[in-house]
Short mmCIF file of C-alpha atoms in Angstrom, two decimals:
data_model
loop_
_atom_site.label_atom_id
_atom_site.label_comp_id
_atom_site.label_asym_id
_atom_site.label_seq_id
_atom_site.Cartn_x
_atom_site.Cartn_y
_atom_site.Cartn_z
CA MET K 1 90.00 56.21 71.41
CA TRP K 2 89.30 58.15 74.58
CA GLN K 3 92.56 56.90 76.09
CA ALA K 4 94.41 58.14 73.02
CA VAL K 5 92.69 61.52 73.20
CA SER K 6 93.46 61.90 76.90
CA ARG K 7 97.17 61.61 76.12
CA SER K 8 97.05 64.49 73.65
CA ASP K 9 99.18 67.34 74.98
CA HIS K 10 97.34 69.72 72.67
CA LEU K 11 94.07 68.84 74.42
CA TRP K 12 95.54 69.56 77.84
CA GLN K 13 96.97 72.83 76.51
CA LEU K 14 93.48 73.91 75.39
CA LEU K 15 91.99 72.86 78.73
CA SER K 16 94.68 74.74 80.67
CA ARG K 17 93.94 77.89 78.69
CA GLN K 18 90.16 77.54 78.95
CA VAL K 19 89.89 76.53 82.62
CA TRP K 20 92.94 78.14 84.24
CA ALA K 21 93.78 80.90 81.71
CA ARG K 22 97.29 79.50 81.35
CA THR K 23 99.21 80.18 78.15
CA ARG K 24 102.70 79.54 79.47
CA LEU K 25 103.99 76.05 80.28
CA MET K 26 105.64 75.84 83.71
CA HIS K 27 105.84 72.02 83.94
CA ASP K 28 107.02 69.16 81.70
CA THR K 29 103.69 68.67 79.89
CA TRP K 30 100.38 70.50 79.63
CA ARG K 31 98.71 67.57 81.41
CA ASP K 32 101.06 68.13 84.36
CA GLU K 33 100.29 71.85 84.15
CA PHE K 34 96.53 71.25 84.31
CA ILE K 35 96.81 68.84 87.25
CA TYR K 36 99.06 71.23 89.15
CA ARG K 37 96.68 74.18 88.64
CA HIS K 38 93.73 72.05 89.74
CA ARG K 39 95.57 70.93 92.89
CA THR K 40 96.60 74.51 93.70
CA ALA K 41 93.00 75.73 93.35
CA ARG K 42 91.90 72.92 95.65
CA ASN K 43 94.50 74.00 98.20
CA PHE K 44 93.09 77.53 98.05
CA GLN K 45 89.64 76.18 98.84
CA THR K 46 90.83 74.13 101.81
CA ARG K 47 93.34 76.53 103.41
CA SER K 48 96.34 74.34 102.57
CA TYR K 49 99.39 76.57 102.30
CA VAL K 50 102.93 77.29 103.46
CA HIS K 51 103.52 80.66 105.15
CA VAL K 52 106.87 82.45 105.33
CA THR K 53 108.17 85.96 105.92
CA LEU K 54 110.66 87.27 103.37
CA ASN K 55 113.95 88.67 104.59
CA PHE K 56 116.11 91.42 103.12
CA ASP K 57 119.01 93.54 104.33
CA PRO K 58 117.58 96.77 105.82
CA SER K 59 120.98 98.36 106.41
CA ASP K 60 121.29 99.93 102.94
CA VAL K 61 118.83 102.78 103.56
CA ASP K 62 119.35 106.36 104.70
CA GLU K 63 115.90 107.35 105.99
CA PRO K 64 113.32 105.66 108.26
CA ASP K 65 110.61 105.91 105.57
CA SER K 66 112.78 103.87 103.23
CA LEU K 67 111.62 100.59 104.79
CA SER K 68 107.91 101.32 104.31
CA CYS K 69 106.50 99.12 101.51
CA ARG K 70 104.03 100.90 99.22
CA CYS K 71 103.10 98.25 96.64
CA LEU K 72 103.55 94.57 95.72
CA ARG K 73 103.35 92.72 92.39
CA LEU K 74 103.61 89.02 91.46
CA SER K 75 104.71 87.15 88.36
CA ASP K 76 105.08 83.39 87.94
CA LEU K 77 108.65 83.54 89.23
CA TYR K 78 109.07 86.73 91.23
CA LEU K 79 107.59 89.02 93.87
CA ALA K 80 108.46 92.72 93.55
CA ALA K 81 108.09 95.10 96.48
CA GLY K 82 108.18 98.89 96.00
CA PHE K 83 109.22 101.13 98.90
CA ALA K 84 108.77 104.78 99.91
CA ASP K 85 112.30 105.80 98.88
CA GLY K 86 111.88 104.59 95.28
CA THR K 87 113.59 101.25 95.89
CA VAL K 88 112.20 98.02 94.42
CA ARG K 89 113.29 94.74 95.99
CA LEU K 90 112.95 91.56 93.98
CA PHE K 91 112.35 88.13 95.54
CA LEU K 92 112.59 84.75 93.80
CA LEU K 93 109.46 82.81 94.72
CA ASN K 94 110.89 79.29 94.51
CA SER K 95 113.71 80.00 96.93
CA ARG K 96 111.95 82.92 98.73
CA LEU K 97 115.23 84.81 98.67
CA HIS K 98 115.88 88.49 98.06
CA VAL K 99 117.86 88.45 94.81
CA ARG K 100 118.12 92.08 93.68
CA THR K 101 117.51 95.70 94.68
CA LEU K 102 116.65 98.31 92.04
CA ARG K 103 116.87 102.08 92.48
CA PRO K 104 115.91 105.01 90.23
CA PRO K 105 118.61 107.47 89.17
CA PRO K 106 119.07 110.46 91.55
CA ARG K 107 116.71 113.38 91.00
CA ASP K 108 115.51 116.47 92.88
CA ARG K 109 112.56 115.77 95.17
CA PHE K 110 109.26 117.66 95.17
CA GLY K 111 108.31 116.36 98.61
CA ARG K 112 109.12 113.71 101.18
CA PHE K 113 107.37 110.95 99.21
CA SER K 114 107.77 112.16 95.63
CA ARG K 115 110.17 109.26 94.94
CA ALA K 116 107.90 106.63 96.52
CA VAL K 117 107.02 103.73 94.23
CA SER K 118 103.42 104.10 93.04
CA GLY K 119 103.19 100.99 90.86
CA ILE K 120 105.06 98.05 89.34
CA VAL K 121 104.64 96.05 86.13
CA ILE K 122 106.54 92.76 86.16
CA SER K 123 107.08 89.90 83.74
CA ASP K 124 109.67 87.14 83.94
CA SER K 125 112.13 89.16 81.83
CA ARG K 126 111.47 92.84 82.58
CA LEU K 127 110.42 95.02 85.50
CA VAL K 128 108.92 98.49 85.10
CA PHE K 129 108.12 100.77 88.02
CA ALA K 130 106.89 104.32 88.44
CA THR K 131 107.35 106.85 91.22
CA MET K 132 104.92 109.49 92.47
CA ASP K 133 106.71 112.27 90.61
CA GLY K 134 105.65 110.60 87.33
CA ASP K 135 108.97 109.01 86.34
CA ILE K 136 108.92 105.52 84.78
CA HIS K 137 111.94 103.24 85.13
CA VAL K 138 112.83 99.98 83.38
CA ALA K 139 115.18 97.14 84.36
CA GLU K 140 115.93 93.73 82.91
CA ILE K 141 115.16 90.99 85.42
CA ASN K 142 118.41 89.15 84.69
CA GLY K 143 120.51 92.30 84.83
CA VAL K 144 123.26 93.01 87.32
CA GLY K 145 123.30 95.54 90.15
CA SER K 146 120.75 98.21 90.92
CA HIS K 147 120.90 100.03 87.58
CA THR K 148 117.63 101.14 85.96
CA ARG K 149 116.86 103.09 82.80
CA THR K 150 114.44 106.03 82.92
CA ALA K 151 111.93 105.49 80.11
CA PHE K 152 109.83 108.56 80.86
CA VAL K 153 110.49 111.71 82.89
CA GLY K 154 107.43 112.97 84.72
CA ASP K 155 106.16 116.55 84.79
CA ILE K 156 104.83 116.83 88.32
CA VAL K 157 103.97 120.53 88.08
CA ASN K 158 101.62 120.06 85.12
CA ASP K 159 100.36 116.53 85.85
CA GLY K 160 100.20 116.21 89.64
CA ALA K 161 101.12 113.13 91.66
CA LEU K 162 101.11 109.68 90.12
CA VAL K 163 98.98 107.82 92.70
CA ASP K 164 98.86 104.45 90.90
CA PHE K 165 100.53 102.82 87.92
CA THR K 166 99.96 99.53 86.11
CA GLY K 167 100.50 97.92 82.72
CA CYS K 168 100.44 94.89 80.47
CA GLY K 169 102.25 93.70 77.33
CA ARG K 170 100.95 96.61 75.24
CA TYR K 171 100.19 99.54 77.56
CA TRP K 172 101.31 101.40 80.66
CA VAL K 173 98.60 103.37 82.46
CA GLY K 174 98.94 105.97 85.21
CA LEU K 175 96.35 107.54 87.50
CA PHE K 176 97.26 111.11 88.51
CA ALA K 177 95.76 113.49 91.08
CA GLY K 178 96.54 117.19 91.46
CA VAL K 179 95.70 118.83 88.13
CA PRO K 180 92.08 118.76 86.86
CA GLY K 181 91.46 117.10 83.51
CA ARG K 182 94.65 115.00 83.53
CA ALA K 183 93.67 111.92 85.55
CA PHE K 184 94.68 109.27 83.02
CA HIS K 185 97.95 108.89 81.17
CA ILE K 186 98.36 106.03 78.68
CA TRP K 187 101.67 105.00 77.14
CA ASP K 188 102.50 102.59 74.35
CA CYS K 189 105.04 100.53 76.25
CA ILE K 190 106.67 99.15 73.10
CA ASN K 191 107.91 102.52 71.84
CA GLU K 192 107.53 104.18 75.28
CA GLU K 193 105.50 107.09 73.97
CA THR K 194 102.50 108.85 75.54
CA THR K 195 99.29 108.18 73.58
CA PHE K 196 96.62 109.80 75.77
CA VAL K 197 96.27 112.34 78.59
CA GLY K 198 92.89 113.31 80.01
CA GLY K 199 89.97 112.40 82.26
CA SER K 200 88.32 113.95 85.30
CA LEU K 201 88.08 110.97 87.68
CA THR K 202 90.43 112.45 90.30
CA ASP K 203 89.40 116.12 89.95
CA PRO K 204 87.67 116.13 93.40
CA GLU K 205 90.92 114.79 94.91
CA ALA K 206 93.16 117.42 93.27
CA VAL K 207 94.19 119.12 96.50
CA MET K 208 94.79 115.82 98.30
CA GLY K 209 96.92 114.72 95.37
CA TRP K 210 99.53 117.29 96.31
CA HIS K 211 99.38 116.21 99.96
CA THR K 212 100.41 112.66 98.98
CA LEU K 213 103.85 114.01 98.09
CA THR K 214 104.52 115.16 101.64
CA GLU K 215 102.24 113.10 103.90
CA LEU K 216 101.29 109.47 104.46
CA THR K 217 97.66 109.83 103.39
CA MET K 218 94.99 107.27 102.65
CA SER K 219 95.01 105.99 99.08
CA LEU K 220 93.21 108.39 96.72
CA GLY K 221 92.65 105.94 93.89
CA ARG K 222 93.52 102.60 92.40
CA LEU K 223 94.05 101.42 88.85
CA ARG K 224 94.10 97.95 87.28
CA ILE K 225 94.20 96.52 83.75
CA SER K 226 91.53 93.90 83.05
CA GLY K 227 91.66 91.63 80.03
CA GLY K 228 94.65 93.37 78.46
CA GLU K 229 92.74 96.19 76.72
CA THR K 230 90.57 97.65 79.50
CA ALA K 231 91.55 99.67 82.57
CA VAL K 232 89.47 99.99 85.74
CA ALA K 233 90.09 103.00 87.99
CA TRP K 234 88.35 104.11 91.16
CA THR K 235 88.30 106.74 93.87
CA GLY K 236 86.25 107.08 97.03
CA TRP K 237 83.06 107.91 95.10
CA ARG K 238 83.37 106.71 91.53
CA ILE K 239 84.56 103.80 89.39
CA MET K 240 85.45 104.24 85.72
CA VAL K 241 86.18 101.66 83.01
CA ILE K 242 88.16 102.92 80.02
CA ASP K 243 89.10 101.39 76.67
CA LEU K 244 92.86 101.51 76.21
CA ARG K 245 92.66 100.91 72.46
CA ASN K 246 90.45 103.93 71.83
CA GLN K 247 92.26 106.77 73.57
CA GLY K 248 90.71 106.35 76.99
CA VAL K 249 87.06 106.21 75.88
CA ILE K 250 84.80 105.56 78.90
CA ILE K 251 82.89 102.29 78.46
CA GLY K 252 81.42 101.95 81.94
CA GLU K 253 80.85 103.82 85.23
CA ASP K 254 79.77 102.91 88.75
CA GLU K 255 79.07 105.42 91.53
CA GLU K 256 78.38 105.32 95.27
CA GLN K 257 77.08 108.71 96.37
CA ARG K 258 75.51 107.77 99.72
CA ARG K 259 78.08 105.75 101.62
CA GLY K 260 81.33 106.25 99.77
CA LEU K 261 83.78 103.58 98.68
CA ILE K 262 86.80 102.12 100.48
CA VAL K 263 89.56 102.70 97.93
CA THR K 264 91.89 100.07 99.39
CA GLY K 265 89.09 97.48 99.26
CA PHE K 266 89.19 97.42 95.46
CA ASP K 267 90.96 95.16 92.99
CA ALA K 268 90.33 93.62 89.58
CA ASN K 269 91.24 90.49 87.63
CA ASP K 270 90.89 89.79 83.91
CA GLN K 271 87.09 89.70 84.02
CA ALA K 272 85.72 91.37 87.15
CA TYR K 273 86.38 93.87 89.92
CA VAL K 274 85.48 93.93 93.60
CA ARG K 275 84.21 97.12 95.26
CA MET K 276 83.32 97.77 98.89
CA ASP K 277 81.39 100.62 100.49
CA SER K 278 82.00 102.21 103.88
CA ARG K 279 79.57 99.82 105.60
CA GLY K 280 81.51 96.74 104.51
CA ASN K 281 79.19 95.66 101.68
CA ALA K 282 81.32 94.14 98.89
CA ILE K 283 80.14 93.52 95.33
CA VAL K 284 81.95 91.71 92.52
CA ARG K 285 80.98 92.98 89.05
CA ARG K 286 82.02 92.12 85.52
CA VAL K 287 84.19 94.83 84.02
CA ARG K 288 82.61 95.08 80.58
CA THR K 289 78.90 94.70 81.45
CA GLN K 290 78.72 95.84 85.11
CA GLU K 291 76.77 92.63 85.78
CA THR K 292 76.85 91.61 89.45
CA VAL K 293 78.67 88.30 89.99
CA CYS K 294 78.20 88.02 93.76
CA GLU K 295 77.93 89.99 96.98
CA PHE K 296 79.37 89.45 100.46
CA ARG K 297 79.88 91.39 103.65
CA VAL K 298 83.16 92.32 105.32
CA SER K 299 83.36 92.87 109.07
CA ARG K 300 82.95 96.54 110.03
CA ALA K 301 85.73 96.20 112.61
CA ALA K 302 88.61 98.44 111.55
CA GLN K 303 86.86 98.89 108.21
CA ARG K 304 88.73 102.07 107.34
CA ARG K 305 91.88 99.96 107.25
CA VAL K 306 90.46 97.23 105.02
CA MET K 307 92.71 96.24 102.16
CA GLY K 308 91.62 93.74 99.53
CA CYS K 309 92.59 91.90 96.36
CA VAL K 310 91.26 89.22 94.00
CA ASN K 311 92.62 86.37 91.95
CA ARG K 312 90.60 84.41 89.37
CA LEU K 313 88.41 82.53 91.87
CA HIS K 314 88.63 84.30 95.23
CA ALA K 315 88.31 87.67 96.93
CA LEU K 316 90.58 88.37 99.90
CA MET K 317 90.06 91.13 102.46
CA CYS K 318 92.31 92.00 105.38
CA ALA K 319 90.79 93.97 108.27
CA GLY K 320 92.15 94.25 111.79
CA GLY K 321 95.12 92.07 110.87
CA VAL K 322 92.88 89.13 109.86
CA MET K 323 92.90 87.89 106.27
CA ARG K 324 89.55 86.45 105.11
CA VAL K 325 88.71 84.61 101.88
CA TRP K 326 85.46 84.42 99.87
CA ASP K 327 84.65 82.17 96.88
CA VAL K 328 83.63 84.45 94.00
CA GLN K 329 82.44 81.55 91.80
CA ARG K 330 80.06 80.24 94.45
CA GLY K 331 78.00 83.31 95.09
CA GLY K 332 80.39 84.99 97.50
CA GLU K 333 80.52 82.10 99.96
CA TYR K 334 82.78 82.78 102.95
CA LEU K 335 85.54 80.13 103.14
CA TYR K 336 87.97 80.83 106.00
CA SER K 337 90.50 83.19 107.55
CA PHE K 338 94.26 82.74 107.44
CA ARG K 339 95.82 81.36 110.60
CA GLU K 340 98.42 84.13 110.80
CA ARG K 341 97.76 87.70 111.99
CA VAL K 342 99.60 90.39 110.05
CA GLY K 343 98.93 93.74 111.76
CA GLU K 344 98.29 96.93 109.78
CA VAL K 345 98.48 96.17 106.06
CA ASP K 346 100.29 98.55 103.69
CA ALA K 347 100.06 96.51 100.47
CA ILE K 348 98.51 93.25 99.26
CA VAL K 349 98.56 91.17 96.08
CA ALA K 350 97.39 87.70 95.03
CA ASN K 351 97.44 85.37 92.05
CA ASP K 352 96.20 81.79 91.73
CA ARG K 353 99.14 80.39 93.70
CA HIS K 354 100.53 83.10 96.01
CA VAL K 355 99.26 85.78 98.37
CA ALA K 356 101.66 88.47 99.59
CA VAL K 357 101.10 91.15 102.23
CA ALA K 358 103.32 93.96 103.50
CA SER K 359 102.45 95.01 107.03
CA SER K 360 104.01 97.57 109.32
CA SER K 361 104.44 98.18 113.02
CA SER K 362 105.24 101.24 115.11
CA THR K 363 108.81 101.10 113.77
CA ALA K 364 107.57 101.84 110.20
CA VAL K 365 109.51 98.80 108.95
CA SER K 366 107.45 96.62 106.63
CA THR K 367 107.28 92.86 107.10
CA ILE K 368 106.52 90.94 103.91
CA HIS K 369 104.40 87.82 104.37
CA LEU K 370 104.07 85.18 101.63
CA TRP K 371 101.52 82.35 101.47
CA ASP K 372 102.20 79.61 98.89
CA PHE K 373 99.22 77.40 97.98
CA GLY K 374 101.17 75.41 95.39
CA ALA K 375 103.99 74.15 97.60
CA LEU K 376 102.04 71.20 99.07
#
């Protein structure tokens, strides 16, 4: 009987959803899917990966800033990289090739970086990206050429700069800085209509919000969607959890008044977020309850340049060009550092199989590193 049950694909589908949060089949059977996810997680624990740098043609740009990567996003099939000139370059993960370049339609600039990409939402069929002037652009993944459609035209004078942008299957969410009382913008991404504007999270950073349009400043805030219906946003002093279903109602807050928070050391997954203070103390907390999952300490060396991210099981922090990994499920146990050194990090992203980093040198040209833990 147990042998018969073990061959049930429905059983393996339930296990894949429960253990690995997988609802999409990427292999021949759900049993194969479960085994593959288990092996990939084991590779993450034991530092078993393939490392490559991704290549693209840099000759199609007009300004030096155009080759500075500002954000990265992963799907099951693609890596999307957003640059300072509003360009998004798309890479196919299986082949590691640059397959498409997307550009927003021409528009007047409100500053040197007003067309910089502030956030990307990617699925395997559609890519959505926003620029710092508040515009939102949409492209079909399987489309041809660089054409994009503008779904929403920003109002930079009345809203300020869009410092981060994210989304899911139901919502797009933007974090703005520059105009008090208008920190959060929520859109229904199905009909592409604005459903909420408000919030004071970035009011203390209002002046710096305008500086982001003309200067390469430190990140003022970050924004992530957790669990599909909750957004987590943070600045250098405050973290706020909002309910996307109920017009941005605040359901949780976390503050650090004494030491301040490292904005680039934050990230969130479907259940928890990681925060780090200026002394390198990192805490992982559950989004809904604020319950502490684990704590660990990041080296204070080059701590102002720390950049971090999380996947379902691990927290990753890059400081001084060294990428380090902690096990969130085992009380914040330190595991290892990557063998490669990456320099100054501009953007970072991770899921359960891949880690991607964009780093820059004195030439302001970003190098995109990719680590694949599922290739072995």
